[in-house]
């Protein structure tokens, strides 16, 4: 059995942690809880918000916001406690008490962190879970909203729609993503060509700093406000809430999901999309999704093939969409019966993968426990991938038998914002962003290793066709294989591997901000922003 270096390190760390916890956790936890009680608001007793392994609900609370079964094995370290903050004083107390008692905190909102860093650690740690801090206050008068970090994007979409049919927000397609991490990492969605990213539409924020003080934009200063809009909030403090600009949408939009097989010329269509997807009017977003399927013909039963889905959102009605595509992208051959008109909030339900006609109430649902294993990666493409290369990529996907890619088009507003405007640097010059996804349901270390190897093989095969020096990556699709500290002390040298991939030239400024606001590097994980070494 072959074990990767990260897996071996995780197993070793878990064994060390288990021994340490036997001798250290009772004292640490008791002292930590006693400390918390000194900071809690009188109306919100801390004992209503804290769970330890001795509590019968501990396991269910831990699992309820884990989205990836890779991180619930016997080798994954467990927290000494989970603080499910009911009030901002619980957040302040958790920061101060963890710092005073030598504990690390991991900060969780939606739990979609691809590498589980919001709920795992190599050191003695507690989880600060924000899922109870989820209020959303819509102000149509000035077209803004305050959104607490524990709210999901689905809840945000729902609450906007309660107030207006002509407003929306540019964020994730997956409704259970938490706004705390998604917003701070530079989250994108199917309106990014029209309105940019989450971070391009944030106008204020509240954060608890390392001293336990609550700061807003004015009191934190523009450097820190810049850093948390794309640099990841968890390196700098605990985000409590965001103030966002609401975005105008038409009362009726059009969506489509058109599957094209290789026999129907899907390769030619995908090749042409690379030339036009980023040049189409900014009201149109077309995602390309190659995915492995079983062939359905009787003569090919059990044979694998690639089917490419073209999934679109048009901020307008069907006739306008068809007219546009007939002129600019006729190769797709989109038909009227493949299009559906609906309200913008209904389109978010469609993009979440639900059947047409599903109630928007699903946007309020929160998963209870993980159901799949997952490994994600990302890339940026700056030049058209040749048709012959696409065919070889499909063959590799078919050989592996699993996996998919999402190609998300750039252009429009993404072309207009400078790389340094926010820490998120992946702007002009990109044709599209790739997300690689591998999901499986079978248990076992061997199966996990096999699927991770398949994921890496596809990623390696794409090397000639994606960005270089550095090979860029999307921070919200966190991937420890692009570099990580061996412990979550955030080694400065290790950070030179992953930092430029996520942030390019903005990484140096992020380090300077981090050093200024958290010089002791209290807020840290395997891929956090490091502080400057003292000798530099």
CSV table of N, CA and C in Angstrom, one decimal, residues 76-181:
chain,number,residue,atom,x,y,z
A,76,UNK,N,-7.6,11.2,11.5
A,76,UNK,CA,-7.8,12.6,11.6
A,76,UNK,C,-7.9,13.1,13.0
A,77,UNK,N,-7.1,14.1,13.4
A,77,UNK,CA,-7.2,14.6,14.8
A,77,UNK,C,-8.6,15.2,15.1
A,78,UNK,N,-9.0,15.1,16.3
A,78,UNK,CA,-10.3,15.6,16.7
A,78,UNK,C,-10.1,16.8,17.7
A,79,UNK,N,-11.0,17.8,17.7
A,79,UNK,CA,-10.8,18.9,18.6
A,79,UNK,C,-11.0,18.6,20.0
A,80,UNK,N,-10.4,19.4,20.9
A,80,UNK,CA,-10.6,19.2,22.3
A,80,UNK,C,-12.0,19.8,22.7
A,81,UNK,N,-12.5,20.7,21.9
A,81,UNK,CA,-13.8,21.2,22.1
A,81,UNK,C,-14.3,21.9,20.8
A,82,UNK,N,-15.6,22.1,20.8
A,82,UNK,CA,-16.2,22.9,19.7
A,82,UNK,C,-17.0,24.0,20.3
A,83,UNK,N,-16.7,25.2,19.9
A,83,UNK,CA,-17.5,26.4,20.4
A,83,UNK,C,-18.4,26.8,19.3
A,84,UNK,N,-19.7,26.6,19.5
A,84,UNK,CA,-20.7,27.0,18.5
A,84,UNK,C,-21.3,28.4,18.9
A,85,UNK,N,-20.5,29.4,18.6
A,85,UNK,CA,-20.8,30.7,19.1
A,85,UNK,C,-22.2,31.2,18.8
A,86,UNK,N,-22.8,31.7,19.9
A,86,UNK,CA,-24.2,32.2,19.9
A,86,UNK,C,-24.2,33.7,19.9
A,87,UNK,N,-23.1,34.3,20.2
A,87,UNK,CA,-22.9,35.7,20.4
A,87,UNK,C,-21.5,36.1,20.1
A,88,UNK,N,-21.3,37.4,19.6
A,88,UNK,CA,-19.9,37.8,19.3
A,88,UNK,C,-19.0,37.7,20.5
A,89,UNK,N,-19.5,37.8,21.7
A,89,UNK,CA,-18.6,37.6,22.9
A,89,UNK,C,-18.0,36.2,23.0
A,90,UNK,N,-18.7,35.2,22.4
A,90,UNK,CA,-18.2,33.9,22.4
A,90,UNK,C,-17.0,33.8,21.5
A,91,UNK,N,-17.0,34.6,20.4
A,91,UNK,CA,-15.9,34.6,19.4
A,91,UNK,C,-14.7,35.3,20.1
A,92,UNK,N,-15.0,36.5,20.7
A,92,UNK,CA,-13.9,37.2,21.4
A,92,UNK,C,-13.3,36.3,22.5
A,93,UNK,N,-14.1,35.7,23.3
A,93,UNK,CA,-13.6,34.8,24.3
A,93,UNK,C,-12.8,33.7,23.8
A,94,UNK,N,-13.2,33.1,22.7
A,94,UNK,CA,-12.5,31.9,22.2
A,94,UNK,C,-11.1,32.3,21.7
A,95,UNK,N,-11.0,33.4,21.1
A,95,UNK,CA,-9.7,33.9,20.6
A,95,UNK,C,-8.8,34.2,21.8
A,96,UNK,N,-9.3,34.9,22.8
A,96,UNK,CA,-8.4,35.3,24.0
A,96,UNK,C,-8.1,34.1,24.8
A,97,UNK,N,-9.0,33.2,25.0
A,97,UNK,CA,-8.8,32.0,25.9
A,97,UNK,C,-7.9,31.0,25.2
A,98,UNK,N,-8.1,30.8,24.0
A,98,UNK,CA,-7.2,29.9,23.2
A,98,UNK,C,-5.8,30.4,23.2
A,99,UNK,N,-5.6,31.7,23.0
A,99,UNK,CA,-4.3,32.2,23.0
A,99,UNK,C,-3.7,32.1,24.4
A,100,UNK,N,-4.4,32.4,25.4
A,100,UNK,CA,-3.9,32.3,26.8
A,100,UNK,C,-3.5,30.9,27.3
A,101,UNK,N,-4.2,29.9,26.7
A,101,UNK,CA,-4.0,28.5,27.1
A,101,UNK,C,-3.3,27.7,26.1
A,102,UNK,N,-2.6,28.3,25.2
A,102,UNK,CA,-1.8,27.5,24.2
A,102,UNK,C,-2.5,26.7,23.3
A,103,UNK,N,-3.7,27.0,22.9
A,103,UNK,CA,-4.5,26.2,22.0
A,103,UNK,C,-4.6,26.9,20.6
A,104,UNK,N,-4.7,26.1,19.6
A,104,UNK,CA,-5.0,26.7,18.2
A,104,UNK,C,-6.5,26.7,18.0
A,105,UNK,N,-7.0,27.6,17.2
A,105,UNK,CA,-8.4,27.6,16.8
A,105,UNK,C,-8.5,27.4,15.3
A,106,UNK,N,-9.5,26.6,14.9
A,106,UNK,CA,-9.8,26.5,13.5
A,106,UNK,C,-11.2,27.1,13.4
A,107,UNK,N,-11.4,27.8,12.3
A,107,UNK,CA,-12.6,28.7,12.2
A,107,UNK,C,-13.5,28.1,11.1
A,108,UNK,N,-14.7,27.7,11.4
A,108,UNK,CA,-15.6,27.0,10.4
A,108,UNK,C,-16.9,27.8,10.2
A,109,UNK,N,-17.3,28.0,9.0
A,109,UNK,CA,-18.6,28.6,8.7
A,109,UNK,C,-19.5,27.5,8.0
A,110,UNK,N,-19.1,27.3,6.7
A,110,UNK,CA,-19.9,26.3,6.0
A,110,UNK,C,-19.3,24.9,6.0
A,111,UNK,N,-18.0,24.8,6.2
A,111,UNK,CA,-17.3,23.5,6.3
A,111,UNK,C,-16.9,23.0,4.9
A,112,UNK,N,-16.9,23.8,3.9
A,112,UNK,CA,-16.5,23.3,2.5
A,112,UNK,C,-15.0,23.4,2.2
A,113,UNK,N,-14.2,23.7,3.2
A,113,UNK,CA,-12.8,23.7,3.0
A,113,UNK,C,-12.3,22.4,2.4
A,114,UNK,N,-11.8,22.4,1.2
A,114,UNK,CA,-11.4,21.2,0.5
A,114,UNK,C,-10.4,20.3,1.2
A,115,UNK,N,-9.6,20.9,2.0
A,115,UNK,CA,-8.6,20.2,2.8
A,115,UNK,C,-8.9,20.1,4.3
A,116,UNK,N,-10.1,20.5,4.7
A,116,UNK,CA,-10.5,20.3,6.0
A,116,UNK,C,-9.8,21.1,7.1
A,117,UNK,N,-9.1,22.2,6.6
A,117,UNK,CA,-8.3,23.0,7.6
A,117,UNK,C,-9.2,23.8,8.5
A,118,UNK,N,-10.5,23.9,8.2
A,118,UNK,CA,-11.4,24.7,9.1
A,118,UNK,C,-11.9,23.8,10.3
A,119,UNK,N,-11.4,22.5,10.3
A,119,UNK,CA,-11.9,21.7,11.4
A,119,UNK,C,-10.9,20.6,11.8
A,120,UNK,N,-9.6,20.7,11.3
A,120,UNK,CA,-8.5,19.8,11.7
A,120,UNK,C,-7.3,20.6,12.0
A,121,UNK,N,-6.4,20.0,12.7
A,121,UNK,CA,-5.1,20.7,13.0
A,121,UNK,C,-4.1,19.6,13.5
A,122,UNK,N,-2.8,19.9,13.4
A,122,UNK,CA,-1.8,19.1,13.9
A,122,UNK,C,-1.5,19.3,15.4
A,123,UNK,N,-2.0,20.4,15.9
A,123,UNK,CA,-1.8,20.8,17.2
A,123,UNK,C,-3.0,20.7,18.1
A,124,UNK,N,-2.9,20.8,19.4
A,124,UNK,CA,-4.1,20.9,20.3
A,124,UNK,C,-5.0,22.0,19.8
A,125,UNK,N,-6.2,21.7,19.5
A,125,UNK,CA,-7.1,22.8,18.9
A,125,UNK,C,-8.5,22.7,19.3
A,126,UNK,N,-9.2,23.8,19.2
A,126,UNK,CA,-10.7,23.8,19.3
A,126,UNK,C,-11.2,24.4,18.0
A,127,UNK,N,-12.4,24.0,17.7
A,127,UNK,CA,-13.1,24.5,16.5
A,127,UNK,C,-14.0,25.6,17.0
A,128,UNK,N,-13.9,26.8,16.3
A,128,UNK,CA,-14.8,27.9,16.5
A,128,UNK,C,-15.8,27.8,15.4
A,129,UNK,N,-17.0,27.4,15.6
A,129,UNK,CA,-18.0,27.1,14.6
A,129,UNK,C,-19.0,28.3,14.6
A,130,UNK,N,-19.2,28.9,13.4
A,130,UNK,CA,-20.0,30.1,13.4
A,130,UNK,C,-21.4,29.9,12.8
A,131,UNK,N,-21.8,28.7,12.7
A,131,UNK,CA,-23.1,28.4,12.0
A,131,UNK,C,-24.3,29.0,12.7
A,132,UNK,N,-24.2,29.4,14.0
A,132,UNK,CA,-25.4,30.0,14.6
A,132,UNK,C,-25.4,31.5,14.3
A,133,UNK,N,-24.3,32.1,13.9
A,133,UNK,CA,-24.2,33.5,13.6
A,133,UNK,C,-24.5,33.7,12.1
A,134,UNK,N,-25.8,33.8,11.8
A,134,UNK,CA,-26.3,33.7,10.4
A,134,UNK,C,-27.3,34.7,10.0
A,135,UNK,N,-27.4,35.8,10.8
A,135,UNK,CA,-28.4,36.8,10.4
A,135,UNK,C,-28.1,37.5,9.1
A,136,UNK,N,-29.1,37.9,8.4
A,136,UNK,CA,-29.0,38.6,7.1
A,136,UNK,C,-29.9,39.8,7.1
A,137,UNK,N,-29.4,41.0,7.0
A,137,UNK,CA,-30.3,42.2,7.1
A,137,UNK,C,-30.1,42.9,5.7
A,138,UNK,N,-31.3,42.9,5.0
A,138,UNK,CA,-31.3,43.5,3.7
A,138,UNK,C,-31.8,45.0,3.7
A,139,UNK,N,-31.1,45.9,3.1
A,139,UNK,CA,-31.5,47.3,3.0
A,139,UNK,C,-31.7,47.7,1.5
A,140,UNK,N,-32.9,47.6,1.0
A,140,UNK,CA,-33.1,48.0,-0.4
A,140,UNK,C,-33.0,49.4,-0.6
A,141,UNK,N,-33.1,50.3,0.4
A,141,UNK,CA,-33.0,51.7,0.2
A,141,UNK,C,-31.6,52.1,-0.3
A,142,UNK,N,-30.6,51.5,0.2
A,142,UNK,CA,-29.3,51.8,-0.3
A,142,UNK,C,-28.6,50.6,-1.0
A,143,UNK,N,-29.5,49.5,-1.3
A,143,UNK,CA,-29.0,48.3,-2.0
A,143,UNK,C,-27.8,47.7,-1.4
A,144,UNK,N,-27.9,47.4,-0.1
A,144,UNK,CA,-26.8,46.8,0.6
A,144,UNK,C,-27.4,45.7,1.5
A,145,UNK,N,-26.5,44.9,2.1
A,145,UNK,CA,-27.0,43.9,3.1
A,145,UNK,C,-25.8,43.6,4.0
A,146,UNK,N,-26.1,43.4,5.3
A,146,UNK,CA,-25.1,42.9,6.3
A,146,UNK,C,-25.4,41.4,6.4
A,147,UNK,N,-24.3,40.6,6.2
A,147,UNK,CA,-24.5,39.1,6.2
A,147,UNK,C,-23.5,38.6,7.3
A,148,UNK,N,-24.0,37.9,8.3
A,148,UNK,CA,-23.1,37.3,9.2
A,148,UNK,C,-22.3,36.1,8.6
A,149,UNK,N,-21.1,35.8,9.1
A,149,UNK,CA,-20.2,34.9,8.5
A,149,UNK,C,-20.7,33.4,8.5
A,150,UNK,N,-21.7,33.1,9.4
A,150,UNK,CA,-22.2,31.7,9.5
A,150,UNK,C,-23.3,31.5,8.5
A,151,UNK,N,-23.8,32.5,7.9
A,151,UNK,CA,-24.9,32.3,6.9
A,151,UNK,C,-24.3,31.6,5.6
A,152,UNK,N,-25.2,30.9,4.9
A,152,UNK,CA,-24.8,30.3,3.7
A,152,UNK,C,-25.2,31.2,2.5
A,153,UNK,N,-24.6,30.9,1.4
A,153,UNK,CA,-24.9,31.7,0.2
A,153,UNK,C,-26.4,31.4,-0.2
A,154,UNK,N,-26.8,30.2,0.0
A,154,UNK,CA,-28.2,29.9,-0.3
A,154,UNK,C,-29.2,30.7,0.6
A,155,UNK,N,-28.9,30.8,1.9
A,155,UNK,CA,-29.7,31.7,2.7
A,155,UNK,C,-29.7,33.1,2.3
A,156,UNK,N,-28.5,33.6,1.8
A,156,UNK,CA,-28.4,35.0,1.3
A,156,UNK,C,-29.3,35.1,0.1
A,157,UNK,N,-29.2,34.2,-0.9
A,157,UNK,CA,-30.1,34.3,-2.1
A,157,UNK,C,-31.5,34.3,-1.7
A,158,UNK,N,-31.9,33.5,-0.8
A,158,UNK,CA,-33.3,33.4,-0.3
A,158,UNK,C,-33.8,34.7,0.3
A,159,UNK,N,-33.0,35.2,1.2
A,159,UNK,CA,-33.4,36.5,1.9
A,159,UNK,C,-33.4,37.7,0.9
A,160,UNK,N,-32.5,37.7,0.0
A,160,UNK,CA,-32.6,38.8,-1.0
A,160,UNK,C,-33.9,38.7,-1.8
A,161,UNK,N,-34.3,37.5,-2.2
A,161,UNK,CA,-35.5,37.3,-3.0
A,161,UNK,C,-36.7,37.6,-2.2
A,162,UNK,N,-36.7,37.4,-0.9
A,162,UNK,CA,-37.8,37.8,-0.1
A,162,UNK,C,-38.2,39.3,-0.2
A,163,UNK,N,-37.1,40.1,-0.4
A,163,UNK,CA,-37.3,41.5,-0.5
A,163,UNK,C,-37.4,42.1,-1.9
A,164,UNK,N,-36.8,41.4,-2.9
A,164,UNK,CA,-36.8,42.0,-4.2
A,164,UNK,C,-36.6,40.9,-5.3
A,165,UNK,N,-37.3,41.1,-6.4
A,165,UNK,CA,-37.2,40.2,-7.5
A,165,UNK,C,-36.1,40.7,-8.5
A,166,UNK,N,-35.6,41.9,-8.2
A,166,UNK,CA,-34.6,42.5,-9.1
A,166,UNK,C,-33.2,42.7,-8.5
A,167,UNK,N,-32.9,42.0,-7.5
A,167,UNK,CA,-31.6,42.0,-6.9
A,167,UNK,C,-31.1,40.6,-6.7
A,168,UNK,N,-29.8,40.5,-6.7
A,168,UNK,CA,-29.1,39.2,-6.4
A,168,UNK,C,-27.7,39.5,-5.9
A,169,UNK,N,-26.9,38.5,-5.9
A,169,UNK,CA,-25.5,38.7,-5.5
A,169,UNK,C,-24.6,37.7,-6.3
A,170,UNK,N,-23.4,38.0,-6.5
A,170,UNK,CA,-22.4,37.2,-7.3
A,170,UNK,C,-21.6,36.3,-6.4
A,171,UNK,N,-22.1,35.1,-6.2
A,171,UNK,CA,-21.4,34.1,-5.3
A,171,UNK,C,-21.6,32.7,-5.8
A,172,UNK,N,-21.3,31.7,-5.0
A,172,UNK,CA,-21.2,30.3,-5.4
A,172,UNK,C,-22.5,29.7,-5.9
A,173,UNK,N,-22.4,28.7,-6.8
A,173,UNK,CA,-23.5,27.9,-7.2
A,173,UNK,C,-24.0,27.0,-6.1
A,174,UNK,N,-23.1,26.5,-5.3
A,174,UNK,CA,-23.5,25.6,-4.2
A,174,UNK,C,-24.1,26.3,-3.0
A,175,UNK,N,-25.3,26.1,-2.7
A,175,UNK,CA,-26.0,27.0,-1.7
A,175,UNK,C,-25.6,26.7,-0.3
A,176,UNK,N,-24.9,25.6,0.0
A,176,UNK,CA,-24.5,25.3,1.4
A,176,UNK,C,-23.1,25.9,1.8
A,177,UNK,N,-22.5,26.6,0.8
A,177,UNK,CA,-21.2,27.2,1.1
A,177,UNK,C,-21.4,28.3,2.1
A,178,UNK,N,-20.5,28.4,3.1
A,178,UNK,CA,-20.6,29.5,4.1
A,178,UNK,C,-20.0,30.8,3.6
A,179,UNK,N,-20.6,31.9,4.0
A,179,UNK,CA,-20.2,33.2,3.5
A,179,UNK,C,-18.8,33.6,4.1
A,180,UNK,N,-18.5,33.1,5.3
A,180,UNK,CA,-17.3,33.5,6.0
A,180,UNK,C,-16.1,33.2,5.2
A,181,UNK,N,-15.9,31.9,4.8
A,181,UNK,CA,-14.8,31.5,4.0
A,181,UNK,C,-14.9,31.8,2.5
